[in-house]
PDB file of C-alpha atoms and ligand atoms in Angstrom:
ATOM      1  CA  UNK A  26      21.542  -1.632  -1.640  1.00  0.00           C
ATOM      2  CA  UNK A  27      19.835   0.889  -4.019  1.00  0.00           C
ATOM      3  CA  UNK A  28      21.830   4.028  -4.414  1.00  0.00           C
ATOM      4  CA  UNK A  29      19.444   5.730  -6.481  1.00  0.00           C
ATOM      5  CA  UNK A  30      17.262   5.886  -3.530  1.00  0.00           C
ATOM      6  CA  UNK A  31      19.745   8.536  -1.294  1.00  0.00           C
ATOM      7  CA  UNK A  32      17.669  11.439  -1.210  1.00  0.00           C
ATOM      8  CA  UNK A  33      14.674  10.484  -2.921  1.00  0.00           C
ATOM      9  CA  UNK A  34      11.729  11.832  -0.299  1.00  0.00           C
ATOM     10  CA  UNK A  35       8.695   8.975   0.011  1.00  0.00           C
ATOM     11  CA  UNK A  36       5.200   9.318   0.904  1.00  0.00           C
ATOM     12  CA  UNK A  37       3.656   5.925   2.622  1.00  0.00           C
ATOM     13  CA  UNK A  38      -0.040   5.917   3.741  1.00  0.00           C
ATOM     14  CA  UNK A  39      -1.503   3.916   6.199  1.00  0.00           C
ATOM     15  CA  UNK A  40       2.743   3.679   7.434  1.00  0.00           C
ATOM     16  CA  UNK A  41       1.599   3.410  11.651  1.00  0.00           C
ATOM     17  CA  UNK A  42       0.998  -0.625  11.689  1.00  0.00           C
ATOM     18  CA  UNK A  43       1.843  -3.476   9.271  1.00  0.00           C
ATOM     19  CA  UNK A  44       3.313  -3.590   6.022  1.00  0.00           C
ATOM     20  CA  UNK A  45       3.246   0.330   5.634  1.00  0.00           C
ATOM     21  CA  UNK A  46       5.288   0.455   8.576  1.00  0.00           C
ATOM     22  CA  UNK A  47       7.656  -1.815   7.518  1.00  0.00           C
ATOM     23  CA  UNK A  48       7.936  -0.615   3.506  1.00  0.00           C
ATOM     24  CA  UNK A  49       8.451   2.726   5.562  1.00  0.00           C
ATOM     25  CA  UNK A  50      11.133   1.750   7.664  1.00  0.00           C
ATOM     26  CA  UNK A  51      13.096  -0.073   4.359  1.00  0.00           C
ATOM     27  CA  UNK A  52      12.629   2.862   2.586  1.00  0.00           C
ATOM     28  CA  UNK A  53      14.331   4.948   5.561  1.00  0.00           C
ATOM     29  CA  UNK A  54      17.459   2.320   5.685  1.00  0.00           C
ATOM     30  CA  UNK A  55      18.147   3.268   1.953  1.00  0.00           C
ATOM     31  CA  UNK A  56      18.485   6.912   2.546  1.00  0.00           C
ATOM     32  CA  UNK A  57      14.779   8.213   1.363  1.00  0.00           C
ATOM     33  CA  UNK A  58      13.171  10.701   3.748  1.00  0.00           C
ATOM     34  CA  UNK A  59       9.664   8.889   4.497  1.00  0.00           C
ATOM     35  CA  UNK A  60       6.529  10.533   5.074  1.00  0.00           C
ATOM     36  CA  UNK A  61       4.869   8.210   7.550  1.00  0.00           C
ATOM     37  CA  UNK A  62       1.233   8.598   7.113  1.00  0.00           C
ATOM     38  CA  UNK A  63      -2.318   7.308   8.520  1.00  0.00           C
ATOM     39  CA  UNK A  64      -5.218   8.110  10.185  1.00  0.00           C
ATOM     40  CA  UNK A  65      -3.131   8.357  13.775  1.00  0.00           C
ATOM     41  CA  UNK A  66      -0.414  10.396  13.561  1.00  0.00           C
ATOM     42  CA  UNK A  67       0.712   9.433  17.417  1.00  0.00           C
ATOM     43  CA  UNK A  68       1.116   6.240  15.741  1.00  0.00           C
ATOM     44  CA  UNK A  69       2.883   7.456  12.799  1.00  0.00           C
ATOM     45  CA  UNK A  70       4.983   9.195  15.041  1.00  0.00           C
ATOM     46  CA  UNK A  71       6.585   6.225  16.910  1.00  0.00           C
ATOM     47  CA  UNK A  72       7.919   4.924  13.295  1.00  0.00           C
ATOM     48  CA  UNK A  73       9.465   8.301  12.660  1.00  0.00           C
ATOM     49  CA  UNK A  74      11.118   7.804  16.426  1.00  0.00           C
ATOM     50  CA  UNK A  75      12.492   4.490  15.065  1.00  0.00           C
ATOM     51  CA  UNK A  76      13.326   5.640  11.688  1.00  0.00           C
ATOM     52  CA  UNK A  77      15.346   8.827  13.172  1.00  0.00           C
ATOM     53  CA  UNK A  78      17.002   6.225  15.890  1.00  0.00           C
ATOM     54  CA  UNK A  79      17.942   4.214  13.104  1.00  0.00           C
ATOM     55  CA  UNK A  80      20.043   7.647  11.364  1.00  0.00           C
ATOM     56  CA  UNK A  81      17.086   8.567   8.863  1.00  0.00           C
ATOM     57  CA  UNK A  82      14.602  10.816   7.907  1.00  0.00           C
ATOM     58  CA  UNK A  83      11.178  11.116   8.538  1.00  0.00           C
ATOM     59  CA  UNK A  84       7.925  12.495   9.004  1.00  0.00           C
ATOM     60  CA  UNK A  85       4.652  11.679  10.839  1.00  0.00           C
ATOM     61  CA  UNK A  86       1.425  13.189   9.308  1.00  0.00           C
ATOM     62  CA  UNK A  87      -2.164  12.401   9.535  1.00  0.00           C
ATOM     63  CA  UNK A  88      -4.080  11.658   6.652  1.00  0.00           C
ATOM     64  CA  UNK A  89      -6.948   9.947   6.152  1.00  0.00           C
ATOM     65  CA  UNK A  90      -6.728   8.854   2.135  1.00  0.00           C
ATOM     66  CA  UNK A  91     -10.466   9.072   1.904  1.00  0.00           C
ATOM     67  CA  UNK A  92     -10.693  12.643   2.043  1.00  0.00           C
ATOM     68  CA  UNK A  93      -9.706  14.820  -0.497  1.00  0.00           C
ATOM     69  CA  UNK A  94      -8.521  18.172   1.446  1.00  0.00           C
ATOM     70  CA  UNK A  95      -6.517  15.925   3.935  1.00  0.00           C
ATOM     71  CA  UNK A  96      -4.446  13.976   0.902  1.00  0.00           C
ATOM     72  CA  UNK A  97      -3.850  18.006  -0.591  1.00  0.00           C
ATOM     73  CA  UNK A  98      -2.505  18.962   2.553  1.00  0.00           C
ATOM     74  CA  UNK A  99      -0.004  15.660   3.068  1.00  0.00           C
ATOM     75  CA  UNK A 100       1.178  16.201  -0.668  1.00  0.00           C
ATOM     76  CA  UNK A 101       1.553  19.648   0.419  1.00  0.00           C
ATOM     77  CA  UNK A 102       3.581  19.428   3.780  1.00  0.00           C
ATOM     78  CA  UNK A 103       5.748  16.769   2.255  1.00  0.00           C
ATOM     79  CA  UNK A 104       6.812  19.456  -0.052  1.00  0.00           C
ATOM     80  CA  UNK A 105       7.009  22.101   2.195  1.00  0.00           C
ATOM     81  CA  UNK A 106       9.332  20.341   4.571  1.00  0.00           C
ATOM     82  CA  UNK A 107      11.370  18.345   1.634  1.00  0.00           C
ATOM     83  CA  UNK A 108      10.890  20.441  -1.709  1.00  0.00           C
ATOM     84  CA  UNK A 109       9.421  17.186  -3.280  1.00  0.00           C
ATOM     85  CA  UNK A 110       7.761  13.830  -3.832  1.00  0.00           C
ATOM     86  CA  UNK A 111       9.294  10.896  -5.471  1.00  0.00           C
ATOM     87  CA  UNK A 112       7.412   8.147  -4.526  1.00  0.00           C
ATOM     88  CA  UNK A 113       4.166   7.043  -3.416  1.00  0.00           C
ATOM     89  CA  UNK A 114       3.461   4.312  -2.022  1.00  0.00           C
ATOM     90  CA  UNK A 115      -0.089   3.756  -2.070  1.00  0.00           C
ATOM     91  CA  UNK A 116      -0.694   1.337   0.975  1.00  0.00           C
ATOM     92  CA  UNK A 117      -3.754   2.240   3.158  1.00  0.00           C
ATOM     93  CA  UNK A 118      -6.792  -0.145   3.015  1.00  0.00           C
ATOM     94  CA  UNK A 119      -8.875  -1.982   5.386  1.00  0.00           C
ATOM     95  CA  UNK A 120     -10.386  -5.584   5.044  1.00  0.00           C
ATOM     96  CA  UNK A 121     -13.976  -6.213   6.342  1.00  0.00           C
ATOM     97  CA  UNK A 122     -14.964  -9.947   6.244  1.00  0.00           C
ATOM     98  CA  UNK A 123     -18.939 -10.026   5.893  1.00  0.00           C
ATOM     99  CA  UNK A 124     -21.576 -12.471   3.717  1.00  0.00           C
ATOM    100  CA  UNK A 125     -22.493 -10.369   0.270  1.00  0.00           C
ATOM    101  CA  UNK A 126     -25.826 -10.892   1.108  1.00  0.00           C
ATOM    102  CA  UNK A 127     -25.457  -9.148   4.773  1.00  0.00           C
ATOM    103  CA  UNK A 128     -23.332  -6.046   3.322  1.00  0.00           C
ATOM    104  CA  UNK A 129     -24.667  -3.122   3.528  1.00  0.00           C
ATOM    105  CA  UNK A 130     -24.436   0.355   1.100  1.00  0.00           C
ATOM    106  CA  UNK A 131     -22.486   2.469   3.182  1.00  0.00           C
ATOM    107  CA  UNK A 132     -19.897  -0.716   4.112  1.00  0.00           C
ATOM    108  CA  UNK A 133     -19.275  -1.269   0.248  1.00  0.00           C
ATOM    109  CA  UNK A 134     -18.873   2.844   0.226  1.00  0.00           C
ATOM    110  CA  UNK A 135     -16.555   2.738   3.171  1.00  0.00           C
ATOM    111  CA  UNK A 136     -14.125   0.138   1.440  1.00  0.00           C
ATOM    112  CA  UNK A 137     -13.881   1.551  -1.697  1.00  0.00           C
ATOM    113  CA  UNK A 138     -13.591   5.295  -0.594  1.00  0.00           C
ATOM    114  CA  UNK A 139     -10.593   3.738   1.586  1.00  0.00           C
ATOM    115  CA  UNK A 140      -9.296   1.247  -1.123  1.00  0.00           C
ATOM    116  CA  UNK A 141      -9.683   2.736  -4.411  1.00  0.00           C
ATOM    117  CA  UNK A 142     -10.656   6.152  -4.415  1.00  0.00           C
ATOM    118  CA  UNK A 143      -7.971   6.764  -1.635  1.00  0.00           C
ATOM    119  CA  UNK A 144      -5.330   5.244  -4.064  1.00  0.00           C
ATOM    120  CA  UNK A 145      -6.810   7.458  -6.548  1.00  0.00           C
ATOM    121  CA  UNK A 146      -6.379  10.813  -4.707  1.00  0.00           C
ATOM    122  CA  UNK A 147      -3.118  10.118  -3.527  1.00  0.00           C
ATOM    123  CA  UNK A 148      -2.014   9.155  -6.970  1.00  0.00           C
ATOM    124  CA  UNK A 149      -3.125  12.218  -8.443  1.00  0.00           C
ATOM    125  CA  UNK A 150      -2.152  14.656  -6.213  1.00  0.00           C
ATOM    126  CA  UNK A 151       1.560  13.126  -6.228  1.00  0.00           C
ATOM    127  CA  UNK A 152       1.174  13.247  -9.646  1.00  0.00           C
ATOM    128  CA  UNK A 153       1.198  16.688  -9.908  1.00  0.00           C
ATOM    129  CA  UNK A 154       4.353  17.329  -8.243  1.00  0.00           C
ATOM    130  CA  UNK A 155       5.757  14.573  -9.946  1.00  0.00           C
ATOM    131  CA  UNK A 156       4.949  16.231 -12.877  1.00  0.00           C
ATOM    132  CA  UNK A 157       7.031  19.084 -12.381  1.00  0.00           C
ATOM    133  CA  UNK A 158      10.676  17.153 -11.887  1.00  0.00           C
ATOM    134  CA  UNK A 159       9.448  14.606 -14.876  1.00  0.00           C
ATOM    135  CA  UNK A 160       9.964  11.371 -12.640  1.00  0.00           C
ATOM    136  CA  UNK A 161       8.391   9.553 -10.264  1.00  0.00           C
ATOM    137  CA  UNK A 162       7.706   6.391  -8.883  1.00  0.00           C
ATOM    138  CA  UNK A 163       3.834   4.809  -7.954  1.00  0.00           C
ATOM    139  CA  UNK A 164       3.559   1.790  -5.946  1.00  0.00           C
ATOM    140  CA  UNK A 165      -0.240   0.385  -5.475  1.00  0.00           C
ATOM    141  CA  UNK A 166      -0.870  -2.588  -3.010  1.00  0.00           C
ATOM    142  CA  UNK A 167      -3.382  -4.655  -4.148  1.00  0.00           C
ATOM    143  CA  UNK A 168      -3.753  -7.853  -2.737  1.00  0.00           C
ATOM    144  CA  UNK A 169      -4.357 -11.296  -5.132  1.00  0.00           C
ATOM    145  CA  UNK A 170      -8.180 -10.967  -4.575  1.00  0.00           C
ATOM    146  CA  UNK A 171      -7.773  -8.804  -7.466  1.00  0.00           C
ATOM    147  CA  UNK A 172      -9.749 -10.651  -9.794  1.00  0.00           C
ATOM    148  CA  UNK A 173      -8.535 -12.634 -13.164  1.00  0.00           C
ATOM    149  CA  UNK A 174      -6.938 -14.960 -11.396  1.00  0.00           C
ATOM    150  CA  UNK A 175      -8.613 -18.114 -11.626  1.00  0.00           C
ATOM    151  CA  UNK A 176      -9.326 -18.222  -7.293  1.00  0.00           C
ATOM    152  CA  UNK A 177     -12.478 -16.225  -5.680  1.00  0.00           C
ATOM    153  CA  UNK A 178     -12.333 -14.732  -1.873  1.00  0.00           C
ATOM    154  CA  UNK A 179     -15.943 -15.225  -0.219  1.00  0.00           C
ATOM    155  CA  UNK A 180     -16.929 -12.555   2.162  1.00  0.00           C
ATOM    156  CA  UNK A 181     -14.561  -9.984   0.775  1.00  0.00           C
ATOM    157  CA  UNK A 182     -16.483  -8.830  -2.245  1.00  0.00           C
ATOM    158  CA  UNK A 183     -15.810  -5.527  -1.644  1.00  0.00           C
ATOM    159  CA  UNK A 184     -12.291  -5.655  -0.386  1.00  0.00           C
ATOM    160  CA  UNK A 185     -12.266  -7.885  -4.370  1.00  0.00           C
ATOM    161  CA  UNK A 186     -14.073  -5.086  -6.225  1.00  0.00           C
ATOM    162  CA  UNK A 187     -11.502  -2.386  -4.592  1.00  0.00           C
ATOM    163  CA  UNK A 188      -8.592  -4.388  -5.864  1.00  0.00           C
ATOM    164  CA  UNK A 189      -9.426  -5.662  -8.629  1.00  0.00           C
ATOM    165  CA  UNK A 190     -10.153  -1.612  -9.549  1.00  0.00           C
ATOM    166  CA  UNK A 191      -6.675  -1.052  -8.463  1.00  0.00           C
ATOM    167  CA  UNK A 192      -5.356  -3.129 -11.070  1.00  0.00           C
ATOM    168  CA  UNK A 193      -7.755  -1.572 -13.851  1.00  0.00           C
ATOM    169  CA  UNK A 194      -6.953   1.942 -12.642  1.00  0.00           C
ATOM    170  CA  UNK A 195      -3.061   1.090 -12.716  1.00  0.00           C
ATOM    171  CA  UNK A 196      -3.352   0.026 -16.133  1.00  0.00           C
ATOM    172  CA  UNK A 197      -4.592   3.073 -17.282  1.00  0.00           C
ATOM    173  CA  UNK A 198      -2.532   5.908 -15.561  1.00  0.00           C
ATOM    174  CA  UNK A 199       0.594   4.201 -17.449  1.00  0.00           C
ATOM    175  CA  UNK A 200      -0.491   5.611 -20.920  1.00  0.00           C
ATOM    176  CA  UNK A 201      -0.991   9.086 -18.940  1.00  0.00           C
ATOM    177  CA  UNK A 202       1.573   9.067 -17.033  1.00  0.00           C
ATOM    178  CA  UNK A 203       4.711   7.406 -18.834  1.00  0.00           C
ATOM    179  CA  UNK A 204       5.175  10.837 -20.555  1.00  0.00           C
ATOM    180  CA  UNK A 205       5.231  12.718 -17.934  1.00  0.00           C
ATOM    181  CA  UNK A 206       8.010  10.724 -16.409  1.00  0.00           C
ATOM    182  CA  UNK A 207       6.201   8.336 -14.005  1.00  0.00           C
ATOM    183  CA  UNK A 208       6.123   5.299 -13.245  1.00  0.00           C
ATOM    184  CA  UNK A 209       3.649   2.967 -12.008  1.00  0.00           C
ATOM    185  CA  UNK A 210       3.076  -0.231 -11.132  1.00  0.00           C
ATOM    186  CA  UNK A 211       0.925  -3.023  -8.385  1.00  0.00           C
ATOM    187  CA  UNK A 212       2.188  -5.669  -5.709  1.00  0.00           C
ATOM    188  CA  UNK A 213      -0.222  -7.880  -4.738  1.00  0.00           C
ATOM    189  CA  UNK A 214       0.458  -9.586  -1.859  1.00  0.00           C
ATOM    190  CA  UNK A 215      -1.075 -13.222  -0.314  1.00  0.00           C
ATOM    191  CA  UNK A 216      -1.777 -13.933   2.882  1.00  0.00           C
ATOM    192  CA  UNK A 217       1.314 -11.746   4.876  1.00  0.00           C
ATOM    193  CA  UNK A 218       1.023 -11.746   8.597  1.00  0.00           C
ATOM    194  CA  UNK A 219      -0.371  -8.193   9.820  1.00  0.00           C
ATOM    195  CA  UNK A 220      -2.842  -7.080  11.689  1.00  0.00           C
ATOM    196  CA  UNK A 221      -5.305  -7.202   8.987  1.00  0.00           C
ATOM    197  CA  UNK A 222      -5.373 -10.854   9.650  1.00  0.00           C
ATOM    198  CA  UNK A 223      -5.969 -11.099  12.804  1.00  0.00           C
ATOM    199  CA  UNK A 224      -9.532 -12.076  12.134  1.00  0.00           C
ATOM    200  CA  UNK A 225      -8.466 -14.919  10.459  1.00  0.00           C
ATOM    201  CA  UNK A 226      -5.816 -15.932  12.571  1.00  0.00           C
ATOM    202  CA  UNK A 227      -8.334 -16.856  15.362  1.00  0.00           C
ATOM    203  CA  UNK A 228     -10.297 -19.490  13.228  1.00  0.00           C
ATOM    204  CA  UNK A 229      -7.791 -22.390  13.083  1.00  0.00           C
ATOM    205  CA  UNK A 230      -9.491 -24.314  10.762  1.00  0.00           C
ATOM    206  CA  UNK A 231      -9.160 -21.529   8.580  1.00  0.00           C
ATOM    207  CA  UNK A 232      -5.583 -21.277   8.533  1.00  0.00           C
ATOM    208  CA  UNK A 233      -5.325 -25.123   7.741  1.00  0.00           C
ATOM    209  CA  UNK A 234      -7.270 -24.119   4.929  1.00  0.00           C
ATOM    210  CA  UNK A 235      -5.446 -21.729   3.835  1.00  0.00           C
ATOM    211  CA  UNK A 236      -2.040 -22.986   4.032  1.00  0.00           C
ATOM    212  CA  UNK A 237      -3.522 -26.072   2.398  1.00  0.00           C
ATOM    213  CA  UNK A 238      -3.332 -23.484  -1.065  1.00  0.00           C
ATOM    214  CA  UNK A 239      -0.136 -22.220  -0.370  1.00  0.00           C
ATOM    215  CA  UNK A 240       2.967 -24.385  -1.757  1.00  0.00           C
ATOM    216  CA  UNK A 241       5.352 -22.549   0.757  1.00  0.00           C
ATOM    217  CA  UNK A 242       3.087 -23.145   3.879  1.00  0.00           C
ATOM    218  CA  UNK A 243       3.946 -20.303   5.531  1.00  0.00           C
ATOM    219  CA  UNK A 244       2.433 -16.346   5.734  1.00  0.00           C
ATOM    220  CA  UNK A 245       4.446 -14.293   3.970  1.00  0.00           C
ATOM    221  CA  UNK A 246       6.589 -11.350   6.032  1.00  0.00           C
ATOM    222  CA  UNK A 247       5.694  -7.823   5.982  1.00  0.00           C
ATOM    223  CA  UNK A 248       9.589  -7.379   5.313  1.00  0.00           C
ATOM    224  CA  UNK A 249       9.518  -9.714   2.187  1.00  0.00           C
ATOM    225  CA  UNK A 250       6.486  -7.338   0.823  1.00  0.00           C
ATOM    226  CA  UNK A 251       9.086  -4.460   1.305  1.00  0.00           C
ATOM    227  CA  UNK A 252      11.769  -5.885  -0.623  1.00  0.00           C
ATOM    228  CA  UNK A 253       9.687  -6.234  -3.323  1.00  0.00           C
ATOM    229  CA  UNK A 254       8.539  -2.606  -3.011  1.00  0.00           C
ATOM    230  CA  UNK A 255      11.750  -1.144  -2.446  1.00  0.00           C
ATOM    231  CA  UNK A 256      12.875  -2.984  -5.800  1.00  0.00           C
ATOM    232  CA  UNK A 257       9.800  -0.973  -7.548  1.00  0.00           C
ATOM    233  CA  UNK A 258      10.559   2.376  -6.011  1.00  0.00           C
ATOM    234  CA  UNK A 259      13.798   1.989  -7.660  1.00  0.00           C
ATOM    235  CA  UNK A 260      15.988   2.312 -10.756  1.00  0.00           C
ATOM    236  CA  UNK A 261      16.547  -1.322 -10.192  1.00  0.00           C
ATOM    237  CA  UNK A 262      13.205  -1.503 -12.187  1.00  0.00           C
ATOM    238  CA  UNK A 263      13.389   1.402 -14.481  1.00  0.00           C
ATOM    239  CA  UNK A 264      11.823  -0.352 -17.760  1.00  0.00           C
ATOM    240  CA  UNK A 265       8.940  -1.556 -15.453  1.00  0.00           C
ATOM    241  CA  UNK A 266       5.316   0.315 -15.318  1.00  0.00           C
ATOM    242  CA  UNK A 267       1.817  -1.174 -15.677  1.00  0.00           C
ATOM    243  CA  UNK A 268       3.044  -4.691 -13.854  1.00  0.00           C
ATOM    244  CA  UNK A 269       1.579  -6.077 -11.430  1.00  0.00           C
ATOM    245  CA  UNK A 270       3.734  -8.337  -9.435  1.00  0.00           C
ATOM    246  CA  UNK A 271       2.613 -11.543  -6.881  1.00  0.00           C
ATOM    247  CA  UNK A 272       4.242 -12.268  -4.044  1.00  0.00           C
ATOM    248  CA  UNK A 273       2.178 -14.794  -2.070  1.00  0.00           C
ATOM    249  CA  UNK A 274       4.095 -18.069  -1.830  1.00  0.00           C
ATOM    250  CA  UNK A 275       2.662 -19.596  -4.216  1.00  0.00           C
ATOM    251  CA  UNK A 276      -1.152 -19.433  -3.402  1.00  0.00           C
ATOM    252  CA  UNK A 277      -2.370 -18.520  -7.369  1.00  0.00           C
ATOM    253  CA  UNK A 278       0.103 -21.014  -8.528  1.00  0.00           C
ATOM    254  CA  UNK A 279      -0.633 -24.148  -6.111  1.00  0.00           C
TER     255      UNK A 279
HETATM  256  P1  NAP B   1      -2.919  -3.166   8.390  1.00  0.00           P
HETATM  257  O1  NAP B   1      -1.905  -3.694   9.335  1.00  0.00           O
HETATM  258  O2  NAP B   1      -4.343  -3.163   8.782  1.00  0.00           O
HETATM  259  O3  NAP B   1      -2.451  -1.714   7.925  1.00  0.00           O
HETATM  260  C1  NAP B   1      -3.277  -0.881   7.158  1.00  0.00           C
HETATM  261  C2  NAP B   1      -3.176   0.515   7.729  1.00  0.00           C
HETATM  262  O4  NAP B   1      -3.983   1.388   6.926  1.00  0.00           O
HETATM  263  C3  NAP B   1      -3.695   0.599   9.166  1.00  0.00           C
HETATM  264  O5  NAP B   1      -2.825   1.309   9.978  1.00  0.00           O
HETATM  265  C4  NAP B   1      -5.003   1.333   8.976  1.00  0.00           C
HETATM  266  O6  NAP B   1      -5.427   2.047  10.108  1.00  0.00           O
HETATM  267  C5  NAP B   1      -4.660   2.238   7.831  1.00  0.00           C
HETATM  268  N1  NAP B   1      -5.864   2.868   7.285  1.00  0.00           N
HETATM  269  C6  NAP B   1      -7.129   2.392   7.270  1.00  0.00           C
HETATM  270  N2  NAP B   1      -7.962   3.293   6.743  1.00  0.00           N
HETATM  271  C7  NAP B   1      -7.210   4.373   6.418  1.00  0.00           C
HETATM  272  C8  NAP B   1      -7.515   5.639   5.848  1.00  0.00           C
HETATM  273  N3  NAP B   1      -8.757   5.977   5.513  1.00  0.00           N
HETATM  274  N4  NAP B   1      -6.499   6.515   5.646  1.00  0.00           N
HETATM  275  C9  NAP B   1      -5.224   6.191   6.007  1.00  0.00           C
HETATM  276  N5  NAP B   1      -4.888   5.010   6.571  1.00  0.00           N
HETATM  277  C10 NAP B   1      -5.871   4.112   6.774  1.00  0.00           C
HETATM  278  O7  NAP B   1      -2.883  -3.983   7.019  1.00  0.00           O
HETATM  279  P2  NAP B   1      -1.718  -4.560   6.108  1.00  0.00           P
HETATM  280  O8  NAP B   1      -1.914  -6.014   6.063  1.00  0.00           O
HETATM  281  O9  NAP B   1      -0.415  -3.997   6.451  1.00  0.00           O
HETATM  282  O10 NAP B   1      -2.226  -3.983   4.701  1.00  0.00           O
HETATM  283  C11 NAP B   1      -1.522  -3.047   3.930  1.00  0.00           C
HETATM  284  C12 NAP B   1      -2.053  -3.128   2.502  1.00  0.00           C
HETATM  285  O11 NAP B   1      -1.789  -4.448   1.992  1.00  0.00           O
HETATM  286  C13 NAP B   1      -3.566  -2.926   2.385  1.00  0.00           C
HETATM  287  O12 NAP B   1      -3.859  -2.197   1.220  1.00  0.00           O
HETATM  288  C14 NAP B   1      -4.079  -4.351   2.267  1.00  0.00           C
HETATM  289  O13 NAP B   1      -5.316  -4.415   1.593  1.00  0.00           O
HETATM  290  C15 NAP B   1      -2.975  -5.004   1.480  1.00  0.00           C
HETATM  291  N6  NAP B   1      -2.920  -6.468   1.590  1.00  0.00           N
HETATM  292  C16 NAP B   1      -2.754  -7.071   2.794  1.00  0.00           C
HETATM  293  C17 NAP B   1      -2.673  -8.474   2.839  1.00  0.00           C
HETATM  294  C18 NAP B   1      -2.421  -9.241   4.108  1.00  0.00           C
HETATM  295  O14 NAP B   1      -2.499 -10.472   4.084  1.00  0.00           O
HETATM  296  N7  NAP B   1      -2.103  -8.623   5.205  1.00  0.00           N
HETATM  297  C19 NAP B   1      -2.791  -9.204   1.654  1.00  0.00           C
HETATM  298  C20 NAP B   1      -2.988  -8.540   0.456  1.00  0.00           C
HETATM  299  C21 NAP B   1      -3.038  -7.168   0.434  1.00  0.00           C
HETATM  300  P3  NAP B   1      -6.508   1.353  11.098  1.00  0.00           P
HETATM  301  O15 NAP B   1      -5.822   0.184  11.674  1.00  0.00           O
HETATM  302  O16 NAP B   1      -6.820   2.393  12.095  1.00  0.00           O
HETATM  303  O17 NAP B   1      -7.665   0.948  10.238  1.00  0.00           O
END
């Protein structure tokens, strides 16, 4: 569907479950080689399995996006094994559901490690490769908790604070980064049925709740996330960088 995507290589973190795995898989379809990365790379390694079954191209490595030396060494091996990064897809995060008042210091630090400062190492280590071939692409996943949108999340006010810093931090790299060739931009998804909610899935009343906000009643589809993403990664969007775009049924609208 996107030519321009044959032979681009792809780095997706937290690519073993969920919509990584999925944006992953899409990617593969259009002919990008896909770095399939998280913190289990036995996981990772059964996407590559399907991605290679499938005809493509792909690559399981570990990285956990918290740590500096381990996001070097992905940017690195990618390189090594393809001669170059394209796109990121910055996709890793975790979602803890706890009362403010009951968080604790080293659970705030533990979200945004994972959720910001990850994005924030990937970004800038891609960056620099990116650098070199003046283009690239930057997808961030933030999620519509990210503030200025007229709806608060309780319990998630650190999962909110690492978003909404997405968003800020998104905003700025454009200025820096439109001259070097790169672009970058934000999907923030609703409520899309993963793993990640799970937790919520088991409180019914919850659910009513929530579906009660959303005009299209429904979860959204990791797959539906993709298509959006694939659309950013490429030329289809070329004039786009600093958006961030919603895809959640309806919820901020309804
Ligand atoms: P998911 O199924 O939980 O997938 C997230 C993946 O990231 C998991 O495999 C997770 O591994 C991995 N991960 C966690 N910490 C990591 C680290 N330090 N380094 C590398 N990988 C790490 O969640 P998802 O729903 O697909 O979420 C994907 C993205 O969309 C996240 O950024 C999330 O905040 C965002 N989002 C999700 C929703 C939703 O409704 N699902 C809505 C808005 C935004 P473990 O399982 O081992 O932790």
């Amino acid at each position: 569907m996107y030519e321009d995507l044959k032979n681009k290589v792809a780095i997706v973190t937290g690519a073993r479950r969920g919509m990584g795995r999925t944006h992953a898989l899409k990617l593969a379809q259009e002919g990008v080689k896909v770095v399939v990365s998280d913190i289990s790379e036995e996981d990772c390694q059964k996407v590559v399995d399907e991605i290679k079954k499938a005809g493509g191209e792909g690559l399981a490595l570990k990285c956990d996006v918290s740590q500096k030396k381990e996001v070097d060494e992905l940017v690195k091996k990618t390189v090594d094994k393809f001669g170059k990064v394209d796109i990121l897809i910055n996709n890793a995060g975790i979602a803890q559901f706890k009362p403010f008042l009951e968080l604790t210091e080293e659970e705030w630090d533990r979200t945004l490690d994972i959720n910001l400062k990850g994005y924030f190492l990937c970004a800038q280590a891609v960056s620099k490769e990116m650098a070199k071939q003046k283009s690239g692409v930057i997808v961030n996943i933030a999620s519509v908790a990210m503030g200025q949108v007229g709806v608060g999340f309780p319990n998630v006010v650190h999962y909110c604070a690492s978003k909404g810093g997405i968003v800020a931090m998104t905003e700025a790299l454009v200025l820096e980064l439109a001259p070097l060739g790169i672009r970058v931009n934000v999907v923030s998804p609703g409520m899309i049925e993963t793993p990640m909610i799970d937790p919520i899935k088991q409180d019914p009343k919850m659910i009513e709740g929530l579906m009660s906000r959303v005009p299209l009643r429904r979860f959204g589809k990791p797959e539906e996330v993709s298509d959006l993403v694939l659309f950013l990664a490429s030329e289809a969007s070329s004039y786009m960088t600093g958006s961030a775009v919603v895809i959640d049924g309806g919820w901020l609208s309804g």
